[in-house]
CSV table of C-alpha atoms in Angstrom, one decimal:
chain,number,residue,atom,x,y,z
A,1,UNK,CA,0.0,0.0,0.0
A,2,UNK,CA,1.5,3.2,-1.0
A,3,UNK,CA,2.3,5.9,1.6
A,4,UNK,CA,-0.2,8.5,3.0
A,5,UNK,CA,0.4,11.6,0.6
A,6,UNK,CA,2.3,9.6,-2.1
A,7,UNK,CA,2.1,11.1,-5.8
A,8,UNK,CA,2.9,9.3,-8.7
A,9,UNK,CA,6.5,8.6,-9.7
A,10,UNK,CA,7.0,7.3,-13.2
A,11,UNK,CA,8.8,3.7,-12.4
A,12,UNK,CA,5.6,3.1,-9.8
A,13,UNK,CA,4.0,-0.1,-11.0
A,14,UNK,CA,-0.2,0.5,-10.6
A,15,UNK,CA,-3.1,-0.7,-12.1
A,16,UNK,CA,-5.3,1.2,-14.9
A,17,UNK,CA,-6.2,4.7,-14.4
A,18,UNK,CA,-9.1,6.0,-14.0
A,19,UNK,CA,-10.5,9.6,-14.1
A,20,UNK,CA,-12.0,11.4,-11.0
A,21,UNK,CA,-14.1,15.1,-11.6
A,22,UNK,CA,-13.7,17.1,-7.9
A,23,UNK,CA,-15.9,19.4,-6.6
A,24,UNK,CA,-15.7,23.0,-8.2
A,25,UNK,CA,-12.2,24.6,-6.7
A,26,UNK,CA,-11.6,21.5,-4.5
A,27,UNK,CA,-8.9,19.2,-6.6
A,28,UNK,CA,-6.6,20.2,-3.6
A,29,UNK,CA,-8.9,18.4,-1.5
A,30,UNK,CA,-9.9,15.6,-3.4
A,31,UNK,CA,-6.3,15.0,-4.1
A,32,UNK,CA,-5.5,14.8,-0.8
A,33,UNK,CA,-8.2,12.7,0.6
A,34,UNK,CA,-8.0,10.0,-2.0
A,35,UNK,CA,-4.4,9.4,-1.5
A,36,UNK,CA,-4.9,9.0,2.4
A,37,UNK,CA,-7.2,6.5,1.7
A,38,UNK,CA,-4.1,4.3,-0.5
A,39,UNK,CA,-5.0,6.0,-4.1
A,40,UNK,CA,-2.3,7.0,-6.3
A,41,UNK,CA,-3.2,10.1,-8.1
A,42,UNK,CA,-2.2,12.4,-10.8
A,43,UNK,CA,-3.3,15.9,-12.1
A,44,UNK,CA,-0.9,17.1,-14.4
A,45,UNK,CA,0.2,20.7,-13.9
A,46,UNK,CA,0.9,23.4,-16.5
A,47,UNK,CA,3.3,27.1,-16.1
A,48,UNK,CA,0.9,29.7,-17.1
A,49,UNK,CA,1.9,33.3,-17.6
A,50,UNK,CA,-0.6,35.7,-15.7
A,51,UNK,CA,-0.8,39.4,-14.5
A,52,UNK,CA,-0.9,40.3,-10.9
A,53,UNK,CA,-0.9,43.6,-10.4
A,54,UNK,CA,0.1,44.3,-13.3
A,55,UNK,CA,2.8,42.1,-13.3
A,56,UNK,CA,3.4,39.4,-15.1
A,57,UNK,CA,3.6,35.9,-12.7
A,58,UNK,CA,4.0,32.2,-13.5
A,59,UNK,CA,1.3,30.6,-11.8
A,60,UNK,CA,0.9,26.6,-11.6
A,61,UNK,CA,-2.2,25.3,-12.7
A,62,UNK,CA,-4.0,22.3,-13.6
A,63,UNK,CA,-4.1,20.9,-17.3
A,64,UNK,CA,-7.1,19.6,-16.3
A,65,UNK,CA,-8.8,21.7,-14.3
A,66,UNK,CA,-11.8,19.9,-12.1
A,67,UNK,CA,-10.2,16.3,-12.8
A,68,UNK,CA,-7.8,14.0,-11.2
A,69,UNK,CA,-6.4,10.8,-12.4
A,70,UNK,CA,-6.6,7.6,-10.0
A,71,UNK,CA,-5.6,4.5,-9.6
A,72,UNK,CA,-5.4,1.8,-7.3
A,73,UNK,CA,-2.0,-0.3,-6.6
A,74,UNK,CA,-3.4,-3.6,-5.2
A,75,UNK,CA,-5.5,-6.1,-6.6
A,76,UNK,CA,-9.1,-4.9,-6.3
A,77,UNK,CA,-9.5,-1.4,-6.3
A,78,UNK,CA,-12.6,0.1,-4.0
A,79,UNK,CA,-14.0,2.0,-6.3
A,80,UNK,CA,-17.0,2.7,-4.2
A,81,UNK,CA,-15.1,4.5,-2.3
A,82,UNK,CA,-14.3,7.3,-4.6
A,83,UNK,CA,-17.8,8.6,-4.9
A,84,UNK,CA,-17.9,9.2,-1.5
A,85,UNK,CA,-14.9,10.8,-0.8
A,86,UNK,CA,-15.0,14.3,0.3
A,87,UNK,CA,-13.8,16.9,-2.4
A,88,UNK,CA,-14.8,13.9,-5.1
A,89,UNK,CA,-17.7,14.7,-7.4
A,90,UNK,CA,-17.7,11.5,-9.1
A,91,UNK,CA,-16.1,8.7,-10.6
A,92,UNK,CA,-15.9,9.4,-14.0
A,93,UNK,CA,-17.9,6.5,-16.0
A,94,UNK,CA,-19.8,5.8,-19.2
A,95,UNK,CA,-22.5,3.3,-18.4
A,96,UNK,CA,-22.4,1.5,-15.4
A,97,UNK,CA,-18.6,0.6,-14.6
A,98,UNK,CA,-15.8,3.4,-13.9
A,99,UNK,CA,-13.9,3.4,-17.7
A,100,UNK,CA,-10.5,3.3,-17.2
A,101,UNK,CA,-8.2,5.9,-19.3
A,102,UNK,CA,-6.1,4.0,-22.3
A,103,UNK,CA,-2.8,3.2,-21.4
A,104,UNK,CA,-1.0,5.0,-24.2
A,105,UNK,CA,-2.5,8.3,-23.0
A,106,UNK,CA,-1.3,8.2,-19.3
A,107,UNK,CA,2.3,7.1,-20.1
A,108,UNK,CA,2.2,10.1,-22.4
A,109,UNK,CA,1.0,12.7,-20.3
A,110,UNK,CA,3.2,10.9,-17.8
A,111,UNK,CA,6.2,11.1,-19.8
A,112,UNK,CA,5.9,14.5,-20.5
A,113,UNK,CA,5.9,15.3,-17.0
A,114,UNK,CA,8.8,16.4,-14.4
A,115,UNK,CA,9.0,15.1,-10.8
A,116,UNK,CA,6.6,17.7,-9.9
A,117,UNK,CA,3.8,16.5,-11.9
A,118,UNK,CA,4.0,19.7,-14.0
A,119,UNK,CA,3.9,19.1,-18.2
A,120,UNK,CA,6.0,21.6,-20.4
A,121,UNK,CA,4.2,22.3,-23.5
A,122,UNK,CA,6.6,23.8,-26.0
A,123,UNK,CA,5.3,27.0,-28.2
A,124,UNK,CA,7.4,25.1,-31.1
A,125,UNK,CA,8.8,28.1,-32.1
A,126,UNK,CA,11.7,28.7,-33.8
A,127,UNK,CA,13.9,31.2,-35.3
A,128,UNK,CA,12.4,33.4,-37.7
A,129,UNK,CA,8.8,32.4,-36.8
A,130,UNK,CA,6.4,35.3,-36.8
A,131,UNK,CA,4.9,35.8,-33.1
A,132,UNK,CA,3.0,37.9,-30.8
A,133,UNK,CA,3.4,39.0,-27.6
A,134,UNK,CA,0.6,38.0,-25.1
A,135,UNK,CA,1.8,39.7,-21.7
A,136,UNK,CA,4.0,42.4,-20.5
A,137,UNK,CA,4.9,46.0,-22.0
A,138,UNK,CA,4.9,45.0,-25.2
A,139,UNK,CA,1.4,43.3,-25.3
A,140,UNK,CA,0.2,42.7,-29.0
A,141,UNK,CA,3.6,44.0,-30.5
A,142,UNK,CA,4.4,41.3,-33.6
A,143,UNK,CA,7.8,40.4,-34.4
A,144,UNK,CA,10.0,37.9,-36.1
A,145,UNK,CA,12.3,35.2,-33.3
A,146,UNK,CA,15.8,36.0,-33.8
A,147,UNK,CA,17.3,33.5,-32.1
A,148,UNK,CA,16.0,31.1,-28.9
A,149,UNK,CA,18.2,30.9,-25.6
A,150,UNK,CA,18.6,27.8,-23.4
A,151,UNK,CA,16.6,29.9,-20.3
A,152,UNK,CA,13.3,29.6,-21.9
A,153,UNK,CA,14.0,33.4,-23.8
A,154,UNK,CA,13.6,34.3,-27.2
A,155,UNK,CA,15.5,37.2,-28.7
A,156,UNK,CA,12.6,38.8,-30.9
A,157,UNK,CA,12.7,41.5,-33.8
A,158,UNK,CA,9.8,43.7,-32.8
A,159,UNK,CA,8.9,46.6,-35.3
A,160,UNK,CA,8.0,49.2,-33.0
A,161,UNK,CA,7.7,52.7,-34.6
A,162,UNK,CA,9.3,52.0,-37.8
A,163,UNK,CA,12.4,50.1,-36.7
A,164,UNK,CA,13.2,46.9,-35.4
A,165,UNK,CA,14.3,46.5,-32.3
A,166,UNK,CA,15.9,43.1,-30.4
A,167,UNK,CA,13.9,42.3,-27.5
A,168,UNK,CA,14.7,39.1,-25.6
A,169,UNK,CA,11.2,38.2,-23.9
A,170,UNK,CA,10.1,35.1,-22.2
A,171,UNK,CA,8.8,31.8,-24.8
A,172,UNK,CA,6.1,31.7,-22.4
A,173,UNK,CA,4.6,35.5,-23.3
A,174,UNK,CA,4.9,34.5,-27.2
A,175,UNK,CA,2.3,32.8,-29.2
A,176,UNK,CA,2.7,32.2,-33.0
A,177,UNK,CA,1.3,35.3,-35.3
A,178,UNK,CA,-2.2,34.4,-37.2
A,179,UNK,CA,-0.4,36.1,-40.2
A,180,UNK,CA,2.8,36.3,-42.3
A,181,UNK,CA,5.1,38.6,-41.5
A,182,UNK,CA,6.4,41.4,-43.8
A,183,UNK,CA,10.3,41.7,-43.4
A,184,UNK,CA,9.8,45.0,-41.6
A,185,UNK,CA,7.4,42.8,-39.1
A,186,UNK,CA,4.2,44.1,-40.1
A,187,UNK,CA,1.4,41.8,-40.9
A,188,UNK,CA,0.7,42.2,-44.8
């Protein structure tokens, strides 16, 4: 039986996964109480980008926002016991019997997950990708990637009042422009 609090580690041998919806804003608490009760769980995290006062902030936060995965790592799994766990809206199931998650999905979202449970999803962007910026001073600026650093930065060619200027701005505050870019980095 796993250990009160235990998360998922990626060489942990369990059975199939299943999918778990919480109660609105309590995945903390479902979390929680279905691994002190011997469930391994999982609820991939993602890095957003968001403004607090103005500033911009990385914030953790679900993938999956209202869901948690579960499984159960000995032979019969209680199932029954999900439903009535506090924070736990219900077991997620199409007919009568909880439907487990295919396989080939959890070991990729596992895969692509760090110790911490938190999933990196790339922008794919490379160098002279057109892009705009989504947060910060330069919100809604377009330019062209120079040139991507190691540190999660890109060094960007915005065109900001008639000439091009190198900015090195987060990946995270970039998204890929809807348009072609002119070579002076305006859209056509």
């Amino acid at each position: 039986m796993p250990t009160r609090g235990m998360n998922l580690h990626k060489d942990m041998s369990v059975n199939e996964w299943f999918l778990a919806q919480a109660k609105p804003g309590a995945d903390h608490v479902a979390k929680r109480n279905l691994e002190r009760q011997g469930f391994v769980t999982f609820q991939p995290m993602e890095q957003r980008l968001v403004a607090r006062k103005g500033m911009p902030t990385v914030q953790a936060r679900p993938l999956f926002p209202g869901y948690i995965f579960v499984s159960y790592p000995g032979e019969a799994a209680p199932w029954s016991l999900v439903n009535s766990t506090y924070g736990v809206a219900r077991l997620v199931r199409f007919g009568d019997r909880p439907t487990p998650v295919p396989a080939q999905v959890m070991t990729e979202l596992r895969d692509a997950c760090d110790h911490a449970d938190t999933i990196f999803l790339g922008t794919h962007l490379g160098p002279g990708d057109a892009v705009e910026v989504t947060l910060g001073p330069a919100t809604t600026f377009l330019g062209e990637v120079e040139r991507l650093s190691p540190n999660q930065r890109a060094l960007v060619l915005l065109d900001f009042m008639g000439k091009q200027t190198r900015v090195s701005v987060p990946t995270v505050q970039l998204k890929a422009a809807s348009g072609q870019m002119s070579p002076m980095g305006a859209t056509p």
